[in-house]
PDB file of C-alpha atoms and ligand atoms in Angstrom:
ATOM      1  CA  UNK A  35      -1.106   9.095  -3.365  1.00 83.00           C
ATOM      2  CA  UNK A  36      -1.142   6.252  -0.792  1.00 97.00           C
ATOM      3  CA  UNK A  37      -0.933   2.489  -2.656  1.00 97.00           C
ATOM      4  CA  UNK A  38      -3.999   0.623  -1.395  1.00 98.00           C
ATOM      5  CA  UNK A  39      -3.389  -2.356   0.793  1.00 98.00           C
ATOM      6  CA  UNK A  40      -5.713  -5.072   1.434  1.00 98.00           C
ATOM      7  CA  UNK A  41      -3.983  -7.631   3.996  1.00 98.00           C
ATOM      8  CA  UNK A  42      -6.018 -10.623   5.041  1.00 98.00           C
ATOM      9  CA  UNK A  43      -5.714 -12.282   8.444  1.00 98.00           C
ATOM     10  CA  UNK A  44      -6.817 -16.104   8.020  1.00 98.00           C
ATOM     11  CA  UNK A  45      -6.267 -16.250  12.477  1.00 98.00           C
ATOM     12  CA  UNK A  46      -5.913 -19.991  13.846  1.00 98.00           C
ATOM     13  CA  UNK A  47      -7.189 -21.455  10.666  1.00 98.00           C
ATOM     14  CA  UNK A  48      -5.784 -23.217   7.798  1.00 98.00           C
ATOM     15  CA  UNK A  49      -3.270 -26.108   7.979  1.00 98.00           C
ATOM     16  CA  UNK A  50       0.301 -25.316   5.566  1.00 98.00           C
ATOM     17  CA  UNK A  51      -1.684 -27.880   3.048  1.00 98.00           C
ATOM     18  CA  UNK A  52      -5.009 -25.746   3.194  1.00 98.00           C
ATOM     19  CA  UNK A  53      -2.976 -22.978   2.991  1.00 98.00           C
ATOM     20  CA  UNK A  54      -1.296 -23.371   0.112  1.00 98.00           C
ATOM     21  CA  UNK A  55      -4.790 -24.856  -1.093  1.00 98.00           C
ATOM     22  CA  UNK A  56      -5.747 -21.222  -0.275  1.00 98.00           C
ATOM     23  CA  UNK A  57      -3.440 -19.261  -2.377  1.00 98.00           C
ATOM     24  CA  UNK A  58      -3.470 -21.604  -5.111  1.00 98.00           C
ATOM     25  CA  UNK A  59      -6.762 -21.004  -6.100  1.00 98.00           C
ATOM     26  CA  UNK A  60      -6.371 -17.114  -5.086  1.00 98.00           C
ATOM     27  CA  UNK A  61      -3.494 -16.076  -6.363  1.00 98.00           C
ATOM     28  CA  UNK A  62      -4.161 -16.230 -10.041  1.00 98.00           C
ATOM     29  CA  UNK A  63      -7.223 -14.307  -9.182  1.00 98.00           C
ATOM     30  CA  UNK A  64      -5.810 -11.754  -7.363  1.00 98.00           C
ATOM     31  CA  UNK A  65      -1.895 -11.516  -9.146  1.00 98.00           C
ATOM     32  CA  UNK A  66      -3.091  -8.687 -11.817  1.00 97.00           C
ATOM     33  CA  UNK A  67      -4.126  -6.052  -9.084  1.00 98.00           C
ATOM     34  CA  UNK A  68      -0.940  -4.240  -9.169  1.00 97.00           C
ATOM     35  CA  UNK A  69      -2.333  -1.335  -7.961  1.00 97.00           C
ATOM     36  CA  UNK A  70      -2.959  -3.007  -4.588  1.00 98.00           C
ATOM     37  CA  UNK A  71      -0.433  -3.865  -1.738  1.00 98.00           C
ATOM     38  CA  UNK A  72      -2.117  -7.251  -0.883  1.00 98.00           C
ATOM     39  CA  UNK A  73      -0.523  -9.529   1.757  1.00 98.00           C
ATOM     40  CA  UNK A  74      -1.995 -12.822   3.745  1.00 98.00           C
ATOM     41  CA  UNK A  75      -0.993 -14.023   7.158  1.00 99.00           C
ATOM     42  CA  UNK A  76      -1.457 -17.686   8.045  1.00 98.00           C
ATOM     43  CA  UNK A  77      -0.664 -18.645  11.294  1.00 98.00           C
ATOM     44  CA  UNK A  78       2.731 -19.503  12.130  1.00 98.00           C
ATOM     45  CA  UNK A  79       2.999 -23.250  11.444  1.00 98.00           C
ATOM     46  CA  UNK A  80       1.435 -22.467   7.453  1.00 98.00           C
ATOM     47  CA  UNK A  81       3.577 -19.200   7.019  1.00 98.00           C
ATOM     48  CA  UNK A  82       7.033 -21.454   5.449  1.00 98.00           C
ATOM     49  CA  UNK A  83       4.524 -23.182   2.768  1.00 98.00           C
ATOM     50  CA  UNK A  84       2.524 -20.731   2.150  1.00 98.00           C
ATOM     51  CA  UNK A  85       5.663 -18.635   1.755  1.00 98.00           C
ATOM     52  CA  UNK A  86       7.369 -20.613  -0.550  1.00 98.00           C
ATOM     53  CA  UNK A  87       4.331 -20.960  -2.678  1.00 98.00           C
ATOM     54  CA  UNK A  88       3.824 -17.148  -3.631  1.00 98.00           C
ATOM     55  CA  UNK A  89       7.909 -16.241  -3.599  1.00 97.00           C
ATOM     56  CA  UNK A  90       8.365 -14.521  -6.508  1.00 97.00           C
ATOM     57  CA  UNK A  91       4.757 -13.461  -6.990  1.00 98.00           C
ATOM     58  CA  UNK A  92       3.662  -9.612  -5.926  1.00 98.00           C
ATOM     59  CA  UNK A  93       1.256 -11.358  -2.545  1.00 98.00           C
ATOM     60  CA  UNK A  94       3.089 -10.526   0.358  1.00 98.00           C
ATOM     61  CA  UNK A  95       3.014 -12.746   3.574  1.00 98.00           C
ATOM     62  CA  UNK A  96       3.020 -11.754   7.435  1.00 99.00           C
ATOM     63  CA  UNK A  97       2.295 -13.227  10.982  1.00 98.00           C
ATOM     64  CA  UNK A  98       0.008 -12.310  13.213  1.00 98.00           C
ATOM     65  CA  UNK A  99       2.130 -11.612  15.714  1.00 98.00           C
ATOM     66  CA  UNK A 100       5.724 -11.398  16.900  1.00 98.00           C
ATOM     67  CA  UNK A 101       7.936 -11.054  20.157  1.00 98.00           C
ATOM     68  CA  UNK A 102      10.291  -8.359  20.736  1.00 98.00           C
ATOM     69  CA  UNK A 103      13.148 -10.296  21.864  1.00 98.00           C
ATOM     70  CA  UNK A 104      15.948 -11.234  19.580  1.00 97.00           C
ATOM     71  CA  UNK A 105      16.215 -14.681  21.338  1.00 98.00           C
ATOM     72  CA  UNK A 106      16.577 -16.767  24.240  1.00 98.00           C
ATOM     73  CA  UNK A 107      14.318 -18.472  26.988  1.00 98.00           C
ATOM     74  CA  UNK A 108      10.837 -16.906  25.706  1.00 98.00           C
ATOM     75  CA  UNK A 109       8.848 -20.536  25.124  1.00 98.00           C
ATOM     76  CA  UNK A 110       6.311 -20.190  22.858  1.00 98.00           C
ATOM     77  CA  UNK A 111       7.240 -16.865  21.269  1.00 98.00           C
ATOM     78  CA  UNK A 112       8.452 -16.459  18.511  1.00 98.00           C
ATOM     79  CA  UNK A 113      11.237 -13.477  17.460  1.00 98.00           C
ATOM     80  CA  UNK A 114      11.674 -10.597  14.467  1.00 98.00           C
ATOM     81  CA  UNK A 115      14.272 -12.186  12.523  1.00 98.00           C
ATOM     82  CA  UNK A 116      12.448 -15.974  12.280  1.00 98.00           C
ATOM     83  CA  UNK A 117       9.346 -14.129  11.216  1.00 98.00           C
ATOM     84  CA  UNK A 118      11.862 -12.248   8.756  1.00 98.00           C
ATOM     85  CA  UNK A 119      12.659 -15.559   7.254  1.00 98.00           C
ATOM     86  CA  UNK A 120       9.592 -16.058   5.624  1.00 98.00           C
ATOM     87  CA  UNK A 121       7.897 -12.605   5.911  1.00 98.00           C
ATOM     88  CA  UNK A 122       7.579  -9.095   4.663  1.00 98.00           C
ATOM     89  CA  UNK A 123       5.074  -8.088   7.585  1.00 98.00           C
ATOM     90  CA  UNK A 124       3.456  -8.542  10.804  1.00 99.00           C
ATOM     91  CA  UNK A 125       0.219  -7.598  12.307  1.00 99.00           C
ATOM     92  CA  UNK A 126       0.873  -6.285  16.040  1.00 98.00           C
ATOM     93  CA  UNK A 127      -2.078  -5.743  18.955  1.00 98.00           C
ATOM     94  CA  UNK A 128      -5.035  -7.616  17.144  1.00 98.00           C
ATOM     95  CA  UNK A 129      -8.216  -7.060  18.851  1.00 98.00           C
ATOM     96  CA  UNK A 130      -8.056 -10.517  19.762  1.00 97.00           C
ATOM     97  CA  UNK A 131      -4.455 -10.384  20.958  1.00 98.00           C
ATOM     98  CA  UNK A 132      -5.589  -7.727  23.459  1.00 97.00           C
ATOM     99  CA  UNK A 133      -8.798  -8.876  24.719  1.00 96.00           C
ATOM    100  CA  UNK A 134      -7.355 -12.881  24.778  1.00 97.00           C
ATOM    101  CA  UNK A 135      -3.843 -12.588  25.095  1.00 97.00           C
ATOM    102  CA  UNK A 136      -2.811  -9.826  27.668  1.00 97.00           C
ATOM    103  CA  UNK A 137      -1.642  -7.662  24.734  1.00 98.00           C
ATOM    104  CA  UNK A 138      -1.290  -4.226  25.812  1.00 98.00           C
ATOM    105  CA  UNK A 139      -0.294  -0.727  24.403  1.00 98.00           C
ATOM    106  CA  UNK A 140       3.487  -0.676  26.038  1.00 98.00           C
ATOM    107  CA  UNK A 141       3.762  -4.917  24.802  1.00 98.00           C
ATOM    108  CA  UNK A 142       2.044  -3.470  21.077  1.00 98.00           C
ATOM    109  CA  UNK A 143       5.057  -0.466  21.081  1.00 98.00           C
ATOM    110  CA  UNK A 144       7.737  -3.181  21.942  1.00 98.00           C
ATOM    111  CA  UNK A 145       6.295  -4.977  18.838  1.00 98.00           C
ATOM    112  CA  UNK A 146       6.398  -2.815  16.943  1.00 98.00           C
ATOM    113  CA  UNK A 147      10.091  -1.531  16.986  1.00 98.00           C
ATOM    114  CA  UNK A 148      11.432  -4.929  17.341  1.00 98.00           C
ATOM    115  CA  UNK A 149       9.413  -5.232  13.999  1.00 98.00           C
ATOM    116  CA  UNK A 150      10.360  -2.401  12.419  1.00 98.00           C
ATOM    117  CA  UNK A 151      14.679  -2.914  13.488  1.00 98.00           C
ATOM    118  CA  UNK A 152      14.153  -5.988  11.427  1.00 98.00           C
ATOM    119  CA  UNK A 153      13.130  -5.128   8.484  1.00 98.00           C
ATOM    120  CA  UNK A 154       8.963  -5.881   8.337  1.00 98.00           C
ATOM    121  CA  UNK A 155       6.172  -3.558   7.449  1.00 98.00           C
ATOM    122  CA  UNK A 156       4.389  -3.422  10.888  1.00 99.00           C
ATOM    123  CA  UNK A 157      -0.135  -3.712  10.621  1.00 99.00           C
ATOM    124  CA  UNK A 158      -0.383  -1.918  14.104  1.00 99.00           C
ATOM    125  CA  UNK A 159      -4.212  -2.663  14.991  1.00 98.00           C
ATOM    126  CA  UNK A 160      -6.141  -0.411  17.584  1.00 98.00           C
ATOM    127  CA  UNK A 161      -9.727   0.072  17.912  1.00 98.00           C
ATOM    128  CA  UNK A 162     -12.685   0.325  20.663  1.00 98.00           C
ATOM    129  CA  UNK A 163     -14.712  -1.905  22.141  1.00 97.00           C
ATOM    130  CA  UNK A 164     -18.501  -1.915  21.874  1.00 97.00           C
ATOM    131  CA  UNK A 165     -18.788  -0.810  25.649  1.00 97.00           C
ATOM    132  CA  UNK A 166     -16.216   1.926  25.116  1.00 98.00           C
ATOM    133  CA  UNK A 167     -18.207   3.070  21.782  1.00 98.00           C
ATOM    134  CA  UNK A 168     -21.429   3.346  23.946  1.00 97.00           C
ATOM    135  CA  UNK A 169     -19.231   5.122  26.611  1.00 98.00           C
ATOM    136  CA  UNK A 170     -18.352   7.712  24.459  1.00 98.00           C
ATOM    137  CA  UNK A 171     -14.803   6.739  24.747  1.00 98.00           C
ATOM    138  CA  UNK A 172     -13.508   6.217  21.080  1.00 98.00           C
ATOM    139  CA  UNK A 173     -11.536   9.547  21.028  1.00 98.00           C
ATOM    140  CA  UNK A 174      -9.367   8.361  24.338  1.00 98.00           C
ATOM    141  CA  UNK A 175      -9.475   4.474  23.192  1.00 98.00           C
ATOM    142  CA  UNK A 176      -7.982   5.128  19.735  1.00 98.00           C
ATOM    143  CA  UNK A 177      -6.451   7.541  20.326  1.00 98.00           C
ATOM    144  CA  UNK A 178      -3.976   6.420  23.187  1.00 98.00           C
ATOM    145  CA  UNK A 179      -3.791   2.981  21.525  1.00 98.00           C
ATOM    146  CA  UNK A 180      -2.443   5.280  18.286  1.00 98.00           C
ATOM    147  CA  UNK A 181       0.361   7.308  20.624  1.00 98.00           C
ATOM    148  CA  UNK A 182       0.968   4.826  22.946  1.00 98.00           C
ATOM    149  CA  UNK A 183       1.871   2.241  20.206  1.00 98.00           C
ATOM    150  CA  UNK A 184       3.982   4.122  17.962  1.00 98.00           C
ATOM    151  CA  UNK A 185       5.954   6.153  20.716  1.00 98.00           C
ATOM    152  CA  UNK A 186       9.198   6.801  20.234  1.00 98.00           C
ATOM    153  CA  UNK A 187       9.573   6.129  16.857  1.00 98.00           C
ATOM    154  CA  UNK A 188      11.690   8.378  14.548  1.00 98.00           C
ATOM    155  CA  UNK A 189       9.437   9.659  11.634  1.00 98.00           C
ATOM    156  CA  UNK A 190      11.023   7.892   9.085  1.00 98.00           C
ATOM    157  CA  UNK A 191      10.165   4.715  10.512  1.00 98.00           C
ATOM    158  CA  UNK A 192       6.489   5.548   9.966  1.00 98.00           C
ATOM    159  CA  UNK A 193       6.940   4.537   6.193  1.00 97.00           C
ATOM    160  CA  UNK A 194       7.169   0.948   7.183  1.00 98.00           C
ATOM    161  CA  UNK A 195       4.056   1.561   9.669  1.00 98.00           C
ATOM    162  CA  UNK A 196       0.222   0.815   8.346  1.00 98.00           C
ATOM    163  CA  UNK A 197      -2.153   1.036  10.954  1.00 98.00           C
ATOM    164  CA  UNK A 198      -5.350  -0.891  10.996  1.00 98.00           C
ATOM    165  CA  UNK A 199      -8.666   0.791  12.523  1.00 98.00           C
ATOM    166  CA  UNK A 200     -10.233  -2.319  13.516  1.00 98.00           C
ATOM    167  CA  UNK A 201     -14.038  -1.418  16.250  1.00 98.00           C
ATOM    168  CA  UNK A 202     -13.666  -4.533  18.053  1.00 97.00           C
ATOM    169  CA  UNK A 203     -17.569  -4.683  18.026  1.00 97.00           C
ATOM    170  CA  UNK A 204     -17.351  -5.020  14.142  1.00 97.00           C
ATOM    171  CA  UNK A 205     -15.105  -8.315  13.885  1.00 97.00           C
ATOM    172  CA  UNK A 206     -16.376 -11.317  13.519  1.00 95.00           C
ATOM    173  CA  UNK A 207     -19.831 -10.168  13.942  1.00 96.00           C
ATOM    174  CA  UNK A 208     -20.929  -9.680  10.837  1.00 96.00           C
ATOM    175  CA  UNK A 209     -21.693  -6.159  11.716  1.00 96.00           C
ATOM    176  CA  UNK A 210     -19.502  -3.450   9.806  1.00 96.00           C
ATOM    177  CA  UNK A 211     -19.250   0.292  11.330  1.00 96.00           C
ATOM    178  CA  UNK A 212     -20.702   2.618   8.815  1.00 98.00           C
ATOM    179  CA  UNK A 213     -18.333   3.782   6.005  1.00 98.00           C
ATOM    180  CA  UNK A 214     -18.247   7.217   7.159  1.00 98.00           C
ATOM    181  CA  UNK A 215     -17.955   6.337  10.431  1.00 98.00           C
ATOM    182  CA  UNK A 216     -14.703   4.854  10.336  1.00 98.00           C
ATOM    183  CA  UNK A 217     -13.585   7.334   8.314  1.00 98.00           C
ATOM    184  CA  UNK A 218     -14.056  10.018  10.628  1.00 98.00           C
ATOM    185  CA  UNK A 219     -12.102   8.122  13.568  1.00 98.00           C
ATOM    186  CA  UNK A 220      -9.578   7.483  11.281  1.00 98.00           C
ATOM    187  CA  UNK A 221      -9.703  10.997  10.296  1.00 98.00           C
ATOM    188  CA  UNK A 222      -9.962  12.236  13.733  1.00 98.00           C
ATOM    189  CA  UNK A 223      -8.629  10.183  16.162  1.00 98.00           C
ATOM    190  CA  UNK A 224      -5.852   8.367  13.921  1.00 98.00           C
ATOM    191  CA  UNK A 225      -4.199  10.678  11.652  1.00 98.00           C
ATOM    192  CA  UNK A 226      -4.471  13.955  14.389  1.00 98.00           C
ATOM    193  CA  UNK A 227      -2.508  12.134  17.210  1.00 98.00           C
ATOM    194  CA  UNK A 228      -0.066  10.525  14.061  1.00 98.00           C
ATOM    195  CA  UNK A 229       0.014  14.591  13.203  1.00 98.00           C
ATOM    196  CA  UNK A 230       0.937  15.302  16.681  1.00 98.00           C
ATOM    197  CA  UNK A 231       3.379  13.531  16.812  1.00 98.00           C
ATOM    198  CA  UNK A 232       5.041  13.307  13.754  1.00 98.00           C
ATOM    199  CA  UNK A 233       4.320  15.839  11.435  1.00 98.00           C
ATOM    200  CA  UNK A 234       1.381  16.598   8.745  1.00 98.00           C
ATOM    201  CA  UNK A 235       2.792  15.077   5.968  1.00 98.00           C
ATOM    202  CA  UNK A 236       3.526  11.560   7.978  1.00 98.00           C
ATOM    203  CA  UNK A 237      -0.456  11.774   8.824  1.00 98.00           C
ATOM    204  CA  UNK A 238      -1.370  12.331   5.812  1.00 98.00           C
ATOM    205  CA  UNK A 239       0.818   9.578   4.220  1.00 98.00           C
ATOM    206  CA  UNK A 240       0.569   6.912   6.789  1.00 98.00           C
ATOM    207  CA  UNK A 241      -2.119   4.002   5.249  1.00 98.00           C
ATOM    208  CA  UNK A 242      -4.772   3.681   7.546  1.00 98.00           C
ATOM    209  CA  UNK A 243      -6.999   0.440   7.141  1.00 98.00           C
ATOM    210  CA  UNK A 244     -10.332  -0.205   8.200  1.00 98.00           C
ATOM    211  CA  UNK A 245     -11.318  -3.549   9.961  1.00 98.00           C
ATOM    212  CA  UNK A 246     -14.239  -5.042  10.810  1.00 98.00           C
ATOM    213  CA  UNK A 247     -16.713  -7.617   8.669  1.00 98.00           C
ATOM    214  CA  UNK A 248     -15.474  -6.259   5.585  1.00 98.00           C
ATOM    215  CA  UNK A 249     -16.791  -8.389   2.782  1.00 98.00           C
ATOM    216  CA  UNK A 250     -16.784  -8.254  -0.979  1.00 96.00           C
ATOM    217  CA  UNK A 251     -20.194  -6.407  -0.822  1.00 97.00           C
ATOM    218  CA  UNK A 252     -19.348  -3.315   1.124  1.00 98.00           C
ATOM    219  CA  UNK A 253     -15.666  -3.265   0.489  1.00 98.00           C
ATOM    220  CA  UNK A 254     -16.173  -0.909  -2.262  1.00 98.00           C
ATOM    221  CA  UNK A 255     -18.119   1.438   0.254  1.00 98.00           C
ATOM    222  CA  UNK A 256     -15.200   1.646   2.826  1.00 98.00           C
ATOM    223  CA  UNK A 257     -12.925   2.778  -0.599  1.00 98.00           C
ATOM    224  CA  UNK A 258     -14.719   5.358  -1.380  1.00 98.00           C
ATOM    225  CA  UNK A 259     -13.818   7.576   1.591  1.00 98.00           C
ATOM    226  CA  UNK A 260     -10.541   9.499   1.533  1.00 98.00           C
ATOM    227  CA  UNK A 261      -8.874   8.194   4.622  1.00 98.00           C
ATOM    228  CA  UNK A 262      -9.527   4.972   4.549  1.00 98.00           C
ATOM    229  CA  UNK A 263      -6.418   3.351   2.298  1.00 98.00           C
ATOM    230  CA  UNK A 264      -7.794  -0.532   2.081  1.00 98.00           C
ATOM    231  CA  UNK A 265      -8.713  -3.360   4.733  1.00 98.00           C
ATOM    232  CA  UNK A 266      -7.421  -5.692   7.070  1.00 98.00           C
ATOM    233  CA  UNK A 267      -9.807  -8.958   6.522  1.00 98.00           C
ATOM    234  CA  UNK A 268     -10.666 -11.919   8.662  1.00 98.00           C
ATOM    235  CA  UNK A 269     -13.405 -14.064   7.727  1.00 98.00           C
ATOM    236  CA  UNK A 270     -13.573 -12.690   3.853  1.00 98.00           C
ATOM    237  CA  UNK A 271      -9.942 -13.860   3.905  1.00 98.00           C
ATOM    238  CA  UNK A 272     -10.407 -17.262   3.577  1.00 98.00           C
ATOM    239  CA  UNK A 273     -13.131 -17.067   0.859  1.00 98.00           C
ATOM    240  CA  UNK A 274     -10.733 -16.337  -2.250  1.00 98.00           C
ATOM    241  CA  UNK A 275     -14.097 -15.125  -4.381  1.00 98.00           C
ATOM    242  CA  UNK A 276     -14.651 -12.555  -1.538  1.00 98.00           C
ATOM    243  CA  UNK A 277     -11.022 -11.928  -1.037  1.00 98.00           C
ATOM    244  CA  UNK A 278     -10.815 -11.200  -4.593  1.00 98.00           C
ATOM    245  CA  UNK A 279     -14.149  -8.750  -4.993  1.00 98.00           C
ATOM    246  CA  UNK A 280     -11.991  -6.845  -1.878  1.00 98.00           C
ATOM    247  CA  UNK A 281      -8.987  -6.846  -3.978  1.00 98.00           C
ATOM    248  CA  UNK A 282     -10.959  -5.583  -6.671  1.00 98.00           C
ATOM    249  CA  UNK A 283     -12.593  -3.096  -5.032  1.00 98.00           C
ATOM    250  CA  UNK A 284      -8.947  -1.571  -3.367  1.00 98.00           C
ATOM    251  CA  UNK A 285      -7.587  -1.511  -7.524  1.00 98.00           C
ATOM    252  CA  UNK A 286     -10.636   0.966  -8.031  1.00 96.00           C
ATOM    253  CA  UNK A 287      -9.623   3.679  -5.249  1.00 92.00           C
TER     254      UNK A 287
HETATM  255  C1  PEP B 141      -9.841  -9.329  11.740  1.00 79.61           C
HETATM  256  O1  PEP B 141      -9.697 -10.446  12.200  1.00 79.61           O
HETATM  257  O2  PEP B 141      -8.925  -8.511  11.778  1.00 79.61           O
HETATM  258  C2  PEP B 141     -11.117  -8.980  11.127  1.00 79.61           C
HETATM  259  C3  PEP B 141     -11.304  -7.762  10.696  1.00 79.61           C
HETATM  260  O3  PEP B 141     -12.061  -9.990  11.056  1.00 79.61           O
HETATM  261  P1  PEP B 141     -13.425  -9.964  10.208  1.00 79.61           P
HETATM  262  O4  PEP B 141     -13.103  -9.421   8.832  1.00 79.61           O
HETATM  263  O5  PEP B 141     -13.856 -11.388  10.160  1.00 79.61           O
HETATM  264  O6  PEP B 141     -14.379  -9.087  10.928  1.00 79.61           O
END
């Protein structure tokens, strides 16, 4: 049985004093959902307070992103082991990483191992874009984003690997892909190229997310399929009522 995870991204928002504002007010709402892996990621600058507020509670905390070098003259970036400091996970090749930030499938893979060698539970995002959807192109999009980012890994590395199924058309917008929907890419075009290659049992114990204007409304809906294991959140995030309906709503899976 895969643990649900609900993991919300709160992007360039929140100072460290609104963020521990944040998680003050969540956490006791949220602290008795056991069942649920549940995990926030301020941006860099909040990560240390926000950090030291929940240490010792069960919320996890993670960056949105990482560099793959251990050091050196890489201004700006920031490496594995100073995100380690603070954090149990990262999220790698956000939607808005790619689209803004240059991020590609070979930078994602880099990522991603130089996460996983240190020790954090990698949120490996992928997901189409609305003119690939109309284009037919899911199956190659998400597909290739799935093998491309997590090749060469050794199979056991895979338990510290969640991926996050995240239609770029559905963030921010307000517009959520249908329930089933998602499920079947996950399904389909996530855990078949994990299958291939890995094995069967790594596909079918890998957590798969769905992202994409999940809300505590139609959180429950997303839940309710098999292959979709909980949600990576953006705007819902920051609203600790709708954070906590999500939270909720992962417990009943
Ligand atoms: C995200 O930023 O990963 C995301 C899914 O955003 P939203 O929930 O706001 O669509």
């Amino acid at each position: 049985m895969r643990k649900p995870f609900v993991a919300g991204n709160w992007k360039m928002n929140k100072t460290s004093a609104q963020g521990v504002a944040l998680v003050n007010e969540l956490l006791p709402a949220i602290i008795g959902y056991d069942r649920v892996e549940r995990v926030v990621c301020p941006s860099y600058l909040a990560v240390p307070a926000v950090s030291a507020r929940l240490q010792g509670s069960p919320v996890g905390v993670g960056t949105q992103d990482l560099y793959w070098e251990t050091s050196g003259a890489y201004t700006g970036e920031v490496a594995p082991d100073m995100v380690k400091e603070f954090c149990q996970y990262v999220i790698i090749g956000h939607s808005e990483r790619r689209a803004k930030f240059g991020e590609t499938d070979e930078s994602v893979n880099k990522k991603v191992k130089a996460a996983l060698a240190a020790g954090l539970v990698a949120i490996m995002c992928v997901g189409e874009t609305l003119e690939e959807n109309e284009a037919g192109q899911t199956e190659a999009v998400v597909s290739r984003q799935v093998r491309e980012g997590l090749n060469g890994l050794v199979t056991a590395a895979m338990e510290n690997v969640v991926i996050a199924y995240e239609p770029v058309w559905a963030i921010g917008t307000g517009r959520a892909a249908s329930a089933e929907g998602a499920n079947a890419v996950i399904k389909d075009f996530i855990r078949k190229p994990v299958a291939a290659l890995f094995d069967e049992k790594t596909a079918q114990s890998v957590r798969v997310l769905y992202g994409g204007s999940v809300t505590g409304a139609n959180a429950r809906e997303f839940f309710s399929q098999p292959d979709i294991d909980g949600a990576l959140v953006g705007g819902a995030s920051l609203k600790p009522v709708d954070f906590t309906a999500i939270v909720a709503a992962a417990a009943e899976r």
